[in-house]
């Protein structure tokens, strides 16, 4: 952001969000790049929605930092896709890790914290690293969709994120899962091969399951628990 540019008020953010309800993703991203410049970051675990946003962002501002939270529990397929995308788009992927390695976490909190207390595990391995990663940023692009889960149903295309004190941009908020896959297929984009094996949402290995055809796309995350979110988007 230009030093002379005033910070957006919450009222202005709501007005911009309303204006963008029918806008193209490119228009939203271009606005974000123009408005926030080097203060803009994106987060991704290289889910299929993130690939769509990266494909478009790479044409506008390819050096925008892509924050990747490397939990130590990620699928090797996810890491392979990350490397492929970095080569394809020359992305500026910035990896952030928890303070404790998985082994250290096991020593301090006991084995399989993800079973006994997944909220604490997510806090240590995702929420805390994200807090550090976003420090100093003015705006954060995330590839969330409203129809992914009840917890995402009311997200704005642009919104004030009080937790991190920055503007959050959800350029795919109005997209459906079909829209995303149509785009990926039409543009022949790479995607996580686990989608071809029955996974519909991909997180950490211990907390991600295949789902039956027709099941809700996020039902394979923290299967058997009440948990719907890791906490970074709450
Ligand atoms: Fe831990 Fe599971 Fe959360 Fe990953 S998704 S940080 S393994 S609880």
PDB file of C-alpha atoms and ligand atoms in Angstrom:
ATOM      1  CA  UNK A   1       0.000   0.000   0.000  1.00  0.00           C
ATOM      2  CA  UNK A   2       1.143   3.494  -0.774  1.00  0.00           C
ATOM      3  CA  UNK A   3       2.305   5.161   2.504  1.00  0.00           C
ATOM      4  CA  UNK A   4      -0.049   8.048   1.807  1.00  0.00           C
ATOM      5  CA  UNK A   5      -3.036   5.777   1.284  1.00  0.00           C
ATOM      6  CA  UNK A   6      -5.573   5.776   4.096  1.00  0.00           C
ATOM      7  CA  UNK A   7      -6.447   2.449   5.711  1.00  0.00           C
ATOM      8  CA  UNK A   8      -9.821   1.121   4.598  1.00  0.00           C
ATOM      9  CA  UNK A   9     -12.579   1.471   7.133  1.00  0.00           C
ATOM     10  CA  UNK A  10     -14.861  -1.484   7.873  1.00  0.00           C
ATOM     11  CA  UNK A  11     -17.677   0.399   6.132  1.00  0.00           C
ATOM     12  CA  UNK A  12     -15.576   0.826   2.981  1.00  0.00           C
ATOM     13  CA  UNK A  13     -14.586  -2.838   3.072  1.00  0.00           C
ATOM     14  CA  UNK A  14     -18.250  -3.850   3.168  1.00  0.00           C
ATOM     15  CA  UNK A  15     -19.029  -1.563   0.226  1.00  0.00           C
ATOM     16  CA  UNK A  16     -16.160  -3.013  -1.815  1.00  0.00           C
ATOM     17  CA  UNK A  17     -17.256  -6.545  -0.918  1.00  0.00           C
ATOM     18  CA  UNK A  18     -20.772  -5.818  -2.159  1.00  0.00           C
ATOM     19  CA  UNK A  19     -19.429  -4.373  -5.385  1.00  0.00           C
ATOM     20  CA  UNK A  20     -17.344  -7.494  -6.008  1.00  0.00           C
ATOM     21  CA  UNK A  21     -20.248  -9.951  -5.569  1.00  0.00           C
ATOM     22  CA  UNK A  22     -20.614 -10.199  -9.349  1.00  0.00           C
ATOM     23  CA  UNK A  23     -17.007  -9.472 -10.336  1.00  0.00           C
ATOM     24  CA  UNK A  24     -14.487 -11.776 -11.986  1.00  0.00           C
ATOM     25  CA  UNK A  25     -11.764 -13.238  -9.831  1.00  0.00           C
ATOM     26  CA  UNK A  26      -9.204 -11.388 -11.962  1.00  0.00           C
ATOM     27  CA  UNK A  27     -10.819  -8.040 -11.141  1.00  0.00           C
ATOM     28  CA  UNK A  28     -10.799  -8.815  -7.425  1.00  0.00           C
ATOM     29  CA  UNK A  29      -7.164  -9.918  -7.483  1.00  0.00           C
ATOM     30  CA  UNK A  30      -6.094  -6.921  -9.554  1.00  0.00           C
ATOM     31  CA  UNK A  31      -7.748  -4.619  -7.021  1.00  0.00           C
ATOM     32  CA  UNK A  32      -5.977  -6.434  -4.162  1.00  0.00           C
ATOM     33  CA  UNK A  33      -2.585  -6.207  -5.872  1.00  0.00           C
ATOM     34  CA  UNK A  34      -3.053  -2.500  -6.706  1.00  0.00           C
ATOM     35  CA  UNK A  35      -4.351  -1.657  -3.260  1.00  0.00           C
ATOM     36  CA  UNK A  36      -1.970  -3.648  -1.045  1.00  0.00           C
ATOM     37  CA  UNK A  37       1.128  -4.265  -3.185  1.00  0.00           C
ATOM     38  CA  UNK A  38       3.852  -5.911  -1.130  1.00  0.00           C
ATOM     39  CA  UNK A  39       1.505  -6.055   1.873  1.00  0.00           C
ATOM     40  CA  UNK A  40      -0.503  -8.779   0.136  1.00  0.00           C
ATOM     41  CA  UNK A  41      -0.028 -12.520   0.790  1.00  0.00           C
ATOM     42  CA  UNK A  42      -1.916 -15.667  -0.073  1.00  0.00           C
ATOM     43  CA  UNK A  43      -2.202 -18.850   1.983  1.00  0.00           C
ATOM     44  CA  UNK A  44      -2.637 -22.277   0.449  1.00  0.00           C
ATOM     45  CA  UNK A  45      -2.276 -25.963   1.129  1.00  0.00           C
ATOM     46  CA  UNK A  46      -2.600 -26.506  -2.624  1.00  0.00           C
ATOM     47  CA  UNK A  47      -6.187 -27.637  -2.604  1.00  0.00           C
ATOM     48  CA  UNK A  48      -7.938 -27.393  -5.940  1.00  0.00           C
ATOM     49  CA  UNK A  49      -9.432 -23.963  -5.150  1.00  0.00           C
ATOM     50  CA  UNK A  50      -5.977 -22.598  -4.364  1.00  0.00           C
ATOM     51  CA  UNK A  51      -4.730 -23.792  -7.751  1.00  0.00           C
ATOM     52  CA  UNK A  52      -7.410 -21.723  -9.500  1.00  0.00           C
ATOM     53  CA  UNK A  53      -6.463 -18.586  -7.563  1.00  0.00           C
ATOM     54  CA  UNK A  54      -2.730 -19.177  -8.105  1.00  0.00           C
ATOM     55  CA  UNK A  55      -3.267 -19.643 -11.824  1.00  0.00           C
ATOM     56  CA  UNK A  56      -4.923 -16.240 -11.991  1.00  0.00           C
ATOM     57  CA  UNK A  57      -2.659 -14.482  -9.487  1.00  0.00           C
ATOM     58  CA  UNK A  58       0.445 -15.706 -11.312  1.00  0.00           C
ATOM     59  CA  UNK A  59      -0.642 -13.671 -14.351  1.00  0.00           C
ATOM     60  CA  UNK A  60      -1.030 -10.500 -12.274  1.00  0.00           C
ATOM     61  CA  UNK A  61       1.550 -10.614  -9.485  1.00  0.00           C
ATOM     62  CA  UNK A  62       3.516 -13.892  -9.522  1.00  0.00           C
ATOM     63  CA  UNK A  63       5.840 -12.852  -6.719  1.00  0.00           C
ATOM     64  CA  UNK A  64       3.019 -12.513  -4.171  1.00  0.00           C
ATOM     65  CA  UNK A  65       4.149 -14.668  -1.232  1.00  0.00           C
ATOM     66  CA  UNK A  66       2.200 -17.931  -0.970  1.00  0.00           C
ATOM     67  CA  UNK A  67       2.266 -18.991   2.672  1.00  0.00           C
ATOM     68  CA  UNK A  68       2.286 -22.757   3.103  1.00  0.00           C
ATOM     69  CA  UNK A  69       1.897 -24.195   6.602  1.00  0.00           C
ATOM     70  CA  UNK A  70       4.082 -27.280   6.611  1.00  0.00           C
ATOM     71  CA  UNK A  71       2.618 -29.219   9.546  1.00  0.00           C
ATOM     72  CA  UNK A  72       4.907 -32.231   9.367  1.00  0.00           C
ATOM     73  CA  UNK A  73       1.823 -34.351   8.716  1.00  0.00           C
ATOM     74  CA  UNK A  74       1.179 -33.400   5.109  1.00  0.00           C
ATOM     75  CA  UNK A  75       0.745 -35.969   2.343  1.00  0.00           C
ATOM     76  CA  UNK A  76       3.787 -36.504   0.099  1.00  0.00           C
ATOM     77  CA  UNK A  77       1.435 -35.874  -2.831  1.00  0.00           C
ATOM     78  CA  UNK A  78       0.817 -32.354  -1.502  1.00  0.00           C
ATOM     79  CA  UNK A  79       4.525 -31.608  -1.288  1.00  0.00           C
ATOM     80  CA  UNK A  80       5.074 -32.948  -4.790  1.00  0.00           C
ATOM     81  CA  UNK A  81       2.298 -30.707  -6.107  1.00  0.00           C
ATOM     82  CA  UNK A  82       3.796 -27.724  -4.285  1.00  0.00           C
ATOM     83  CA  UNK A  83       7.140 -28.275  -6.056  1.00  0.00           C
ATOM     84  CA  UNK A  84       5.404 -28.718  -9.403  1.00  0.00           C
ATOM     85  CA  UNK A  85       3.435 -25.495  -9.003  1.00  0.00           C
ATOM     86  CA  UNK A  86       6.525 -23.579  -7.942  1.00  0.00           C
ATOM     87  CA  UNK A  87       8.273 -24.697 -11.141  1.00  0.00           C
ATOM     88  CA  UNK A  88       5.248 -24.072 -13.344  1.00  0.00           C
ATOM     89  CA  UNK A  89       4.450 -20.536 -12.184  1.00  0.00           C
ATOM     90  CA  UNK A  90       7.754 -19.532 -10.554  1.00  0.00           C
ATOM     91  CA  UNK A  91       5.764 -18.988  -7.370  1.00  0.00           C
ATOM     92  CA  UNK A  92       7.170 -17.379  -4.255  1.00  0.00           C
ATOM     93  CA  UNK A  93       6.160 -20.142  -1.819  1.00  0.00           C
ATOM     94  CA  UNK A  94       7.110 -19.395   1.776  1.00  0.00           C
ATOM     95  CA  UNK A  95       6.939 -22.363   4.145  1.00  0.00           C
ATOM     96  CA  UNK A  96       6.185 -21.914   7.829  1.00  0.00           C
ATOM     97  CA  UNK A  97       6.496 -24.597  10.468  1.00  0.00           C
ATOM     98  CA  UNK A  98       5.435 -25.088  14.059  1.00  0.00           C
ATOM     99  CA  UNK A  99       7.964 -24.298  16.770  1.00  0.00           C
ATOM    100  CA  UNK A 100       8.042 -27.954  17.784  1.00  0.00           C
ATOM    101  CA  UNK A 101       8.797 -30.750  15.332  1.00  0.00           C
ATOM    102  CA  UNK A 102       6.320 -33.648  15.354  1.00  0.00           C
ATOM    103  CA  UNK A 103       8.802 -35.637  17.478  1.00  0.00           C
ATOM    104  CA  UNK A 104       9.180 -32.787  19.988  1.00  0.00           C
ATOM    105  CA  UNK A 105       5.413 -32.349  20.135  1.00  0.00           C
ATOM    106  CA  UNK A 106       5.058 -36.073  20.877  1.00  0.00           C
ATOM    107  CA  UNK A 107       7.555 -35.744  23.722  1.00  0.00           C
ATOM    108  CA  UNK A 108       5.893 -32.694  25.247  1.00  0.00           C
ATOM    109  CA  UNK A 109       2.194 -33.474  24.649  1.00  0.00           C
ATOM    110  CA  UNK A 110       2.240 -37.229  24.096  1.00  0.00           C
ATOM    111  CA  UNK A 111       1.708 -39.299  20.963  1.00  0.00           C
ATOM    112  CA  UNK A 112      -1.258 -38.734  18.667  1.00  0.00           C
ATOM    113  CA  UNK A 113      -2.333 -35.366  19.993  1.00  0.00           C
ATOM    114  CA  UNK A 114      -4.389 -35.136  16.774  1.00  0.00           C
ATOM    115  CA  UNK A 115      -6.673 -37.854  18.185  1.00  0.00           C
ATOM    116  CA  UNK A 116      -6.836 -36.731  21.813  1.00  0.00           C
ATOM    117  CA  UNK A 117      -6.993 -33.001  21.222  1.00  0.00           C
ATOM    118  CA  UNK A 118      -7.087 -32.027  17.529  1.00  0.00           C
ATOM    119  CA  UNK A 119      -7.831 -28.387  18.367  1.00  0.00           C
ATOM    120  CA  UNK A 120      -4.600 -28.152  20.327  1.00  0.00           C
ATOM    121  CA  UNK A 121      -2.677 -29.961  17.599  1.00  0.00           C
ATOM    122  CA  UNK A 122      -4.076 -27.594  14.939  1.00  0.00           C
ATOM    123  CA  UNK A 123      -3.306 -24.644  17.163  1.00  0.00           C
ATOM    124  CA  UNK A 124       0.325 -25.680  17.541  1.00  0.00           C
ATOM    125  CA  UNK A 125       0.893 -26.737  13.942  1.00  0.00           C
ATOM    126  CA  UNK A 126      -1.324 -24.336  11.983  1.00  0.00           C
ATOM    127  CA  UNK A 127      -2.809 -21.461  13.955  1.00  0.00           C
ATOM    128  CA  UNK A 128       0.358 -20.276  15.709  1.00  0.00           C
ATOM    129  CA  UNK A 129       2.553 -20.544  12.599  1.00  0.00           C
ATOM    130  CA  UNK A 130      -0.076 -18.634  10.599  1.00  0.00           C
ATOM    131  CA  UNK A 131      -0.159 -15.870  13.207  1.00  0.00           C
ATOM    132  CA  UNK A 132       3.586 -15.435  12.776  1.00  0.00           C
ATOM    133  CA  UNK A 133       3.415 -15.778   8.996  1.00  0.00           C
ATOM    134  CA  UNK A 134       0.789 -13.038   8.625  1.00  0.00           C
ATOM    135  CA  UNK A 135       2.553 -10.565  10.908  1.00  0.00           C
ATOM    136  CA  UNK A 136       3.230  -7.356   9.010  1.00  0.00           C
ATOM    137  CA  UNK A 137       0.869  -8.210   6.143  1.00  0.00           C
ATOM    138  CA  UNK A 138      -2.009  -5.916   5.238  1.00  0.00           C
ATOM    139  CA  UNK A 139      -4.141  -8.304   3.245  1.00  0.00           C
ATOM    140  CA  UNK A 140      -4.568 -12.052   2.947  1.00  0.00           C
ATOM    141  CA  UNK A 141      -5.988 -13.987  -0.008  1.00  0.00           C
ATOM    142  CA  UNK A 142      -7.629 -17.331   0.823  1.00  0.00           C
ATOM    143  CA  UNK A 143      -9.349 -19.669  -1.628  1.00  0.00           C
ATOM    144  CA  UNK A 144     -12.468 -20.376   0.431  1.00  0.00           C
ATOM    145  CA  UNK A 145     -15.922 -21.040  -1.020  1.00  0.00           C
ATOM    146  CA  UNK A 146     -19.182 -20.297   0.764  1.00  0.00           C
ATOM    147  CA  UNK A 147     -20.696 -23.658  -0.053  1.00  0.00           C
ATOM    148  CA  UNK A 148     -17.773 -25.649   1.385  1.00  0.00           C
ATOM    149  CA  UNK A 149     -19.162 -25.722   4.897  1.00  0.00           C
ATOM    150  CA  UNK A 150     -21.627 -23.955   7.232  1.00  0.00           C
ATOM    151  CA  UNK A 151     -18.642 -22.224   8.839  1.00  0.00           C
ATOM    152  CA  UNK A 152     -17.851 -20.566   5.485  1.00  0.00           C
ATOM    153  CA  UNK A 153     -21.385 -19.792   4.331  1.00  0.00           C
ATOM    154  CA  UNK A 154     -21.244 -16.085   5.157  1.00  0.00           C
ATOM    155  CA  UNK A 155     -17.712 -15.136   4.153  1.00  0.00           C
ATOM    156  CA  UNK A 156     -17.362 -11.855   2.307  1.00  0.00           C
ATOM    157  CA  UNK A 157     -15.384 -11.488  -0.888  1.00  0.00           C
ATOM    158  CA  UNK A 158     -13.519  -8.815   1.037  1.00  0.00           C
ATOM    159  CA  UNK A 159     -13.757  -8.655   4.827  1.00  0.00           C
ATOM    160  CA  UNK A 160     -11.979  -7.279   7.845  1.00  0.00           C
ATOM    161  CA  UNK A 161     -10.215 -10.011   9.819  1.00  0.00           C
ATOM    162  CA  UNK A 162     -10.104  -8.791  13.399  1.00  0.00           C
ATOM    163  CA  UNK A 163      -8.019 -11.713  14.619  1.00  0.00           C
ATOM    164  CA  UNK A 164      -5.082 -10.853  12.374  1.00  0.00           C
ATOM    165  CA  UNK A 165      -5.945  -7.172  11.954  1.00  0.00           C
ATOM    166  CA  UNK A 166      -5.871  -7.285   8.168  1.00  0.00           C
ATOM    167  CA  UNK A 167      -8.141  -7.406   5.146  1.00  0.00           C
ATOM    168  CA  UNK A 168      -9.063 -10.913   4.037  1.00  0.00           C
ATOM    169  CA  UNK A 169      -9.932 -11.526   0.397  1.00  0.00           C
ATOM    170  CA  UNK A 170     -11.933 -14.573  -0.678  1.00  0.00           C
ATOM    171  CA  UNK A 171     -12.107 -14.235  -4.465  1.00  0.00           C
ATOM    172  CA  UNK A 172     -13.778 -17.652  -4.923  1.00  0.00           C
ATOM    173  CA  UNK A 173     -16.479 -17.064  -2.300  1.00  0.00           C
ATOM    174  CA  UNK A 174     -19.298 -17.338  -4.839  1.00  0.00           C
ATOM    175  CA  UNK A 175     -17.839 -20.276  -6.790  1.00  0.00           C
ATOM    176  CA  UNK A 176     -19.204 -23.795  -6.545  1.00  0.00           C
ATOM    177  CA  UNK A 177     -17.131 -26.950  -6.464  1.00  0.00           C
ATOM    178  CA  UNK A 178     -18.243 -27.595 -10.055  1.00  0.00           C
ATOM    179  CA  UNK A 179     -17.021 -24.125 -11.128  1.00  0.00           C
ATOM    180  CA  UNK A 180     -13.606 -24.889  -9.648  1.00  0.00           C
ATOM    181  CA  UNK A 181     -13.215 -28.288 -11.300  1.00  0.00           C
ATOM    182  CA  UNK A 182     -14.530 -26.952 -14.638  1.00  0.00           C
ATOM    183  CA  UNK A 183     -11.809 -24.308 -14.555  1.00  0.00           C
ATOM    184  CA  UNK A 184      -9.088 -26.797 -13.638  1.00  0.00           C
ATOM    185  CA  UNK A 185     -10.097 -29.208 -16.394  1.00  0.00           C
ATOM    186  CA  UNK A 186     -10.586 -26.498 -19.011  1.00  0.00           C
ATOM    187  CA  UNK A 187      -7.128 -25.066 -18.341  1.00  0.00           C
ATOM    188  CA  UNK A 188      -5.482 -28.435 -17.815  1.00  0.00           C
ATOM    189  CA  UNK A 189      -4.068 -27.354 -14.447  1.00  0.00           C
ATOM    190  CA  UNK A 190      -2.151 -29.715 -12.170  1.00  0.00           C
ATOM    191  CA  UNK A 191      -3.950 -30.848  -9.016  1.00  0.00           C
ATOM    192  CA  UNK A 192      -3.373 -33.133  -6.061  1.00  0.00           C
ATOM    193  CA  UNK A 193      -3.612 -36.725  -7.337  1.00  0.00           C
ATOM    194  CA  UNK A 194      -5.370 -37.712  -4.092  1.00  0.00           C
ATOM    195  CA  UNK A 195      -8.560 -36.222  -5.572  1.00  0.00           C
ATOM    196  CA  UNK A 196      -8.504 -39.102  -8.063  1.00  0.00           C
ATOM    197  CA  UNK A 197      -8.416 -41.571  -5.146  1.00  0.00           C
ATOM    198  CA  UNK A 198     -11.627 -40.494  -3.442  1.00  0.00           C
ATOM    199  CA  UNK A 199     -10.414 -37.567  -1.339  1.00  0.00           C
ATOM    200  CA  UNK A 200     -12.461 -34.387  -1.697  1.00  0.00           C
ATOM    201  CA  UNK A 201     -10.649 -32.108   0.763  1.00  0.00           C
ATOM    202  CA  UNK A 202      -7.015 -32.636   1.646  1.00  0.00           C
ATOM    203  CA  UNK A 203      -5.336 -31.679   4.905  1.00  0.00           C
ATOM    204  CA  UNK A 204      -3.000 -33.632   7.198  1.00  0.00           C
ATOM    205  CA  UNK A 205      -2.610 -37.411   6.783  1.00  0.00           C
ATOM    206  CA  UNK A 206      -4.017 -38.423  10.208  1.00  0.00           C
ATOM    207  CA  UNK A 207      -7.109 -36.206   9.879  1.00  0.00           C
ATOM    208  CA  UNK A 208      -8.081 -36.754   6.243  1.00  0.00           C
ATOM    209  CA  UNK A 209     -10.169 -39.634   4.912  1.00  0.00           C
ATOM    210  CA  UNK A 210     -11.600 -40.613   1.559  1.00  0.00           C
ATOM    211  CA  UNK A 211     -15.336 -39.957   1.339  1.00  0.00           C
ATOM    212  CA  UNK A 212     -18.126 -41.963  -0.252  1.00  0.00           C
ATOM    213  CA  UNK A 213     -19.530 -40.580  -3.513  1.00  0.00           C
ATOM    214  CA  UNK A 214     -22.221 -38.029  -2.713  1.00  0.00           C
ATOM    215  CA  UNK A 215     -20.930 -37.297   0.805  1.00  0.00           C
ATOM    216  CA  UNK A 216     -20.216 -33.684   1.740  1.00  0.00           C
ATOM    217  CA  UNK A 217     -16.815 -32.664   0.430  1.00  0.00           C
ATOM    218  CA  UNK A 218     -15.360 -31.787   3.854  1.00  0.00           C
ATOM    219  CA  UNK A 219     -16.803 -34.806   5.652  1.00  0.00           C
ATOM    220  CA  UNK A 220     -13.473 -36.614   5.319  1.00  0.00           C
ATOM    221  CA  UNK A 221     -11.735 -34.045   7.517  1.00  0.00           C
ATOM    222  CA  UNK A 222     -11.549 -34.935  11.247  1.00  0.00           C
ATOM    223  CA  UNK A 223     -13.932 -37.807  10.556  1.00  0.00           C
ATOM    224  CA  UNK A 224     -15.900 -38.790  13.664  1.00  0.00           C
ATOM    225  CA  UNK A 225     -15.228 -35.473  15.434  1.00  0.00           C
ATOM    226  CA  UNK A 226     -17.370 -32.360  15.715  1.00  0.00           C
ATOM    227  CA  UNK A 227     -14.538 -30.337  14.261  1.00  0.00           C
ATOM    228  CA  UNK A 228     -15.129 -28.582  10.921  1.00  0.00           C
ATOM    229  CA  UNK A 229     -12.188 -26.181  10.754  1.00  0.00           C
ATOM    230  CA  UNK A 230      -8.546 -26.262  11.772  1.00  0.00           C
ATOM    231  CA  UNK A 231      -8.913 -22.767  13.188  1.00  0.00           C
ATOM    232  CA  UNK A 232      -6.966 -20.676  10.720  1.00  0.00           C
ATOM    233  CA  UNK A 233     -10.119 -19.415   9.010  1.00  0.00           C
ATOM    234  CA  UNK A 234     -12.161 -18.828  12.160  1.00  0.00           C
TER     235      UNK A 234
HETATM  236 FE1  LIG B   1      -2.827 -31.949  13.802  1.00  0.00          FE
HETATM  237 FE2  LIG B   1      -4.770 -33.081  12.346  1.00  0.00          FE
HETATM  238 FE3  LIG B   1      -4.750 -30.430  12.790  1.00  0.00          FE
HETATM  239 FE4  LIG B   1      -2.959 -31.555  11.146  1.00  0.00          FE
HETATM  240  S1  LIG B   1      -5.201 -31.429  10.857  1.00  0.00           S
HETATM  241  S2  LIG B   1      -2.531 -30.020  12.678  1.00  0.00           S
HETATM  242  S3  LIG B   1      -2.560 -33.505  12.242  1.00  0.00           S
HETATM  243  S4  LIG B   1      -5.043 -32.084  14.310  1.00  0.00           S
END
